[in-house]
Coordinates of C-alpha atoms in Angstrom, one line a residue:
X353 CA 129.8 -37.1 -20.8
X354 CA 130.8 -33.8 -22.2
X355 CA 129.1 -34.9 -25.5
X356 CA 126.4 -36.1 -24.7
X357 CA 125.8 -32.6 -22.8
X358 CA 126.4 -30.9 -25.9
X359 CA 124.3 -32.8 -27.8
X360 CA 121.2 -32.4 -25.3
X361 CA 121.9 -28.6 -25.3
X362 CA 121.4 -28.2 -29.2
X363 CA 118.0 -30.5 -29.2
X364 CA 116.7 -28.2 -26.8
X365 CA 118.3 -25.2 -29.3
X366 CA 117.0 -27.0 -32.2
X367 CA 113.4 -27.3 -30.8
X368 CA 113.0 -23.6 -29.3
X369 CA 113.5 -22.8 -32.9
X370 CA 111.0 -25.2 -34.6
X371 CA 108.7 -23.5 -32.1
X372 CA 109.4 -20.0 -33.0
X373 CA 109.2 -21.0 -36.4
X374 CA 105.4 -22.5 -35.9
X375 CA 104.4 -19.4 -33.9
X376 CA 105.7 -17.0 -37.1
X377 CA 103.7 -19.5 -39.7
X378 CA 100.2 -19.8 -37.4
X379 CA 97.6 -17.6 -38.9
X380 CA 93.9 -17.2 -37.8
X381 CA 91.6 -19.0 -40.1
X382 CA 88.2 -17.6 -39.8
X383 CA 85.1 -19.4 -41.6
X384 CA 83.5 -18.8 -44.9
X385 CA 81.2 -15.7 -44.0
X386 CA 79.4 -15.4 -47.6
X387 CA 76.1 -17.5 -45.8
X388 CA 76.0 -14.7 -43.1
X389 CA 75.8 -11.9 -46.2
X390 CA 73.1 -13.6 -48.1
X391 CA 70.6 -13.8 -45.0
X392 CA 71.5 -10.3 -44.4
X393 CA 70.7 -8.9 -48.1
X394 CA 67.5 -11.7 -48.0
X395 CA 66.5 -10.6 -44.7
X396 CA 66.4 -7.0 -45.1
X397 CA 65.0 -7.3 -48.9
X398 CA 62.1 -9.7 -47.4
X399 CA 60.8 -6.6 -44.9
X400 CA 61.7 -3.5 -47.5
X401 CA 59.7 -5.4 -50.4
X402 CA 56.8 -5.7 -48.0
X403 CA 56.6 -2.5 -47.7
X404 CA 57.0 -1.5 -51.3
X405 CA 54.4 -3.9 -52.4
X406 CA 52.0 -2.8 -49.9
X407 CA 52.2 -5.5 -47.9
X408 CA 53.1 -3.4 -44.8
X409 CA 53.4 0.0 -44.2
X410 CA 56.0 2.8 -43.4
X411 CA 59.2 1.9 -43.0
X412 CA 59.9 3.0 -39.0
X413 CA 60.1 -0.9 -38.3
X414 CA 62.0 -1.4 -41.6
X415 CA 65.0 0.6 -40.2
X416 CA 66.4 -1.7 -37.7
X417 CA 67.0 -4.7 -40.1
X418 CA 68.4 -2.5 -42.8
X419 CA 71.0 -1.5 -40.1
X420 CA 71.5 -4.6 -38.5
X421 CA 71.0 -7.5 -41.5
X422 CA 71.3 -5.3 -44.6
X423 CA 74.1 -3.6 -43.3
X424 CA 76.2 -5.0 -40.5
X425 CA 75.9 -8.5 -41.3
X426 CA 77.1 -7.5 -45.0
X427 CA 79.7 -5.5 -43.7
X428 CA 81.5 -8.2 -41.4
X429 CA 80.7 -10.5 -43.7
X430 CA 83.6 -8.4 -46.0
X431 CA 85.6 -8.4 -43.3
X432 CA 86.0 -12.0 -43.1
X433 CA 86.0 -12.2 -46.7
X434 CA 88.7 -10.1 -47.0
X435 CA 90.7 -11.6 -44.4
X436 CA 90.2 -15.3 -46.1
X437 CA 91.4 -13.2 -49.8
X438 CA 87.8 -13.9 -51.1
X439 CA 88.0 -10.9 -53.4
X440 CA 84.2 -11.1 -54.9
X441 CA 82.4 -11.6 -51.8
X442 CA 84.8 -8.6 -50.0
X443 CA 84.0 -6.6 -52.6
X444 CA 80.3 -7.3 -52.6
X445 CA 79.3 -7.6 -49.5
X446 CA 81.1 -4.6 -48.4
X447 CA 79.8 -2.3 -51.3
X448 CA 75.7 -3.5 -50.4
X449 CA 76.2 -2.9 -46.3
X450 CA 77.4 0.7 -47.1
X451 CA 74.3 1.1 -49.4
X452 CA 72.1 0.0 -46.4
X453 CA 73.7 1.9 -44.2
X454 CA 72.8 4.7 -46.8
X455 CA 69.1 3.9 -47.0
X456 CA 68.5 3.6 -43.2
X457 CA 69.9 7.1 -42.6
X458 CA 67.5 8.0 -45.7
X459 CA 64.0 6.5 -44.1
X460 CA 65.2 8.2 -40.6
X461 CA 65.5 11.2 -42.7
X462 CA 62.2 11.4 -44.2
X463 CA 60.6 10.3 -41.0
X464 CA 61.9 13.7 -39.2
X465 CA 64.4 11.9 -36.6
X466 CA 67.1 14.8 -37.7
X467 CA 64.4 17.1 -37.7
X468 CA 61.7 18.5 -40.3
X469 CA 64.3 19.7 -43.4
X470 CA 61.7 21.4 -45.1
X471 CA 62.6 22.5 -48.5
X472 CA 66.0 22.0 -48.7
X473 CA 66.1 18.1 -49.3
X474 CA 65.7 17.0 -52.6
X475 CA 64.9 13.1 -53.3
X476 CA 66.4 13.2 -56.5
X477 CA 69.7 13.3 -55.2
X478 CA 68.3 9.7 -53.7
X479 CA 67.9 8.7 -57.9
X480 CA 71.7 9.7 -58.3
X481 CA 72.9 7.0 -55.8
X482 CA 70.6 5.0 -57.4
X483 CA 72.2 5.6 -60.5
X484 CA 76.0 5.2 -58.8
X485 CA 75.3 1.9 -57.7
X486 CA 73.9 0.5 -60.9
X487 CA 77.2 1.6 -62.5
X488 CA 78.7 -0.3 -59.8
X489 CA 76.5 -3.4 -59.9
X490 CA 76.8 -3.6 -63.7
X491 CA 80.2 -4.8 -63.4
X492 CA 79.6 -6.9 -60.0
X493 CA 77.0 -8.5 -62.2
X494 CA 79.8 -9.2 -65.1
X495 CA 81.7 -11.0 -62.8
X496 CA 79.0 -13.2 -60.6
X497 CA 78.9 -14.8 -64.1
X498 CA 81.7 -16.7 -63.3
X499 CA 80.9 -17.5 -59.7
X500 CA 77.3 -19.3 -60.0
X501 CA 74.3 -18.9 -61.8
X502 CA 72.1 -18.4 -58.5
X503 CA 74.6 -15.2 -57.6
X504 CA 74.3 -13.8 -61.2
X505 CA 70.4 -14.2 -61.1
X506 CA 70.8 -12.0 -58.2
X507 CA 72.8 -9.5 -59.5
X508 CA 70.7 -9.2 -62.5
X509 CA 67.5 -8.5 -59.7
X510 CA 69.6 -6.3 -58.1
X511 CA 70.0 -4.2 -61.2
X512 CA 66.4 -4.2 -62.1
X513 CA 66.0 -2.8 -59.3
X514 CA 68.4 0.1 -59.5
X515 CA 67.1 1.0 -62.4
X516 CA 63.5 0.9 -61.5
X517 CA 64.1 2.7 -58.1
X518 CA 66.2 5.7 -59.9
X519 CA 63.4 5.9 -62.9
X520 CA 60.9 6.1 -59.9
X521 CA 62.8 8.3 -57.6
X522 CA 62.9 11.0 -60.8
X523 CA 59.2 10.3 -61.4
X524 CA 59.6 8.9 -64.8
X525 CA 56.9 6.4 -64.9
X526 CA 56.4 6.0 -61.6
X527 CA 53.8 3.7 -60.5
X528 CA 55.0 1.3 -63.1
X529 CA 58.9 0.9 -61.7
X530 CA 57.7 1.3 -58.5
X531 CA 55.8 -1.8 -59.1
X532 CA 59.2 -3.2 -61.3
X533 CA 61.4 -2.3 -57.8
X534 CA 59.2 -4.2 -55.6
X535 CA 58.6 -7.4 -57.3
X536 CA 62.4 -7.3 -58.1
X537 CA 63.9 -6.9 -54.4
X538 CA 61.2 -9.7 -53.3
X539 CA 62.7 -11.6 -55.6
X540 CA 66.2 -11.2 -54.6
X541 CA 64.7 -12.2 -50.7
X542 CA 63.7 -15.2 -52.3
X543 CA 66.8 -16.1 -54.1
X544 CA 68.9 -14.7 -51.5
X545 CA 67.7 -17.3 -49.0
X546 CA 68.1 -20.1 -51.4
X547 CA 71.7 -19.0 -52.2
X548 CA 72.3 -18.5 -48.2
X549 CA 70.7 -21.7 -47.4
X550 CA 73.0 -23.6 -50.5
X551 CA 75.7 -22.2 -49.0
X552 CA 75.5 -23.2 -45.5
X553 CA 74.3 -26.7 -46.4
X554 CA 77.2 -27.3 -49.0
X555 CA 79.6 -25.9 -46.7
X556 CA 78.6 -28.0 -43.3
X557 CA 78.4 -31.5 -45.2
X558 CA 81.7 -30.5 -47.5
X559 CA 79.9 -31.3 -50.6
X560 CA 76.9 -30.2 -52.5
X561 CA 72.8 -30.5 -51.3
X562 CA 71.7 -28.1 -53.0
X563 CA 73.4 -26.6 -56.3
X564 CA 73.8 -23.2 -57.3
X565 CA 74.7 -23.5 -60.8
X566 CA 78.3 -23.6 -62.6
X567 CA 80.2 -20.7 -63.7
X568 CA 78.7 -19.7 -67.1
X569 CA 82.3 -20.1 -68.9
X570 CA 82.2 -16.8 -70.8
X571 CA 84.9 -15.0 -69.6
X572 CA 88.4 -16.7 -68.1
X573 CA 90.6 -15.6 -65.4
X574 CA 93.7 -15.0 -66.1

């Protein structure tokens, strides 16, 4: 009798310590967020191309999506991405919702919502940031070769643009990159909802509908 007792007391031992042990392994496991980026950056490249191409004018109304889709839906996309160890898409995604963040403030700027600045702003020091985040993208766009060819046909876009936006910005041509920015960024929408749309489709079904291209193979990870 005594035994048996003994015995029922370390099961009941032996499975308040299995338990413990699940609750110290369970994690959170949150969704692939990289979907929710893309539609941001498509989303917010869609409107601001309109207006660069003439399409639309102003960019009052252009300020709310670049807050909301270019840069808070980039943004917690990171998050995620960082919390599932995706280092590219953290990276990324976090890097383009601080540059919309950035541009938003810019347009509110120029529209006189902090107040008529008068001489003392300088629009080149918009070319410089310009300038920053092609650096930046450059080697974003070196490693998107090895994610898919969609992503690095993207990156490539995105660099035009850069470039064309800071030659622009310091008046160095400047109807012609103007025109070099615009068709650029509406291309990124374009791709952007293509990649997004890829990307939801392949990761509902668990296999792919559409493709977006193999790695290119030039450089290996270590």
């Amino acid at each position: 009798m005594a035994e048996a007792k003994e015995l029922k007391a370390r099961s009941q031992v032996t499975s308040i310590s299995e338990m413990k042990a699940v609750s110290v392994n369970a994690k959170i496991v949150m969704s692939d967020a990289t979907a929710l980026g893309i539609f941001g950056l498509a989303m917010v490249t869609l409107v601001a191309s309109s207006q660069k191409l003439g399409w639309t004018e102003g960019t009052a109304y252009i300020i709310p999506w670049a807050i909301i889709l270019g840069s808070l839906a980039q943004i917690w996309a990171s998050l995620v991405d960082f919390k599932n160890n995706n280092y590219f898409g953290a990276i990324a995604l976090g890097v383009y919702g601080l540059f919309w963040s950035g541009v938003a403030f810019h347009w509110a700027i120029g529209l006189g919502w902090f107040g008529d600045l008068g001489p003392v702003s300088d629009p080149r020091q918009l070319a410089f940031a310009f300038l920053g985040y092609l650096i930046f993208s450059l080697f974003i766009t070196v490693a998107a070769m090895e994610v898919n060819k969609v992503l690095f046909a993207i990156l490539l876009l995105i660099d035009v643009l850069f470039i064309s936006l800071a030659l622009a910005t310091f008046d160095i041509n400047h109807d012609l990159f103007a025109k070099i920015g615009a068709y650029s960024e509406f291309a990124i929408a374009l791709l952007g909802f293509y990649a997004c749309g890829a990307i939801f489709l392949n990761g509902f079904f668990g296999r792919t509908i559409l493709s977006l291209g193999k790695p290119l193979g030039i450089i290996k990870k270590g």
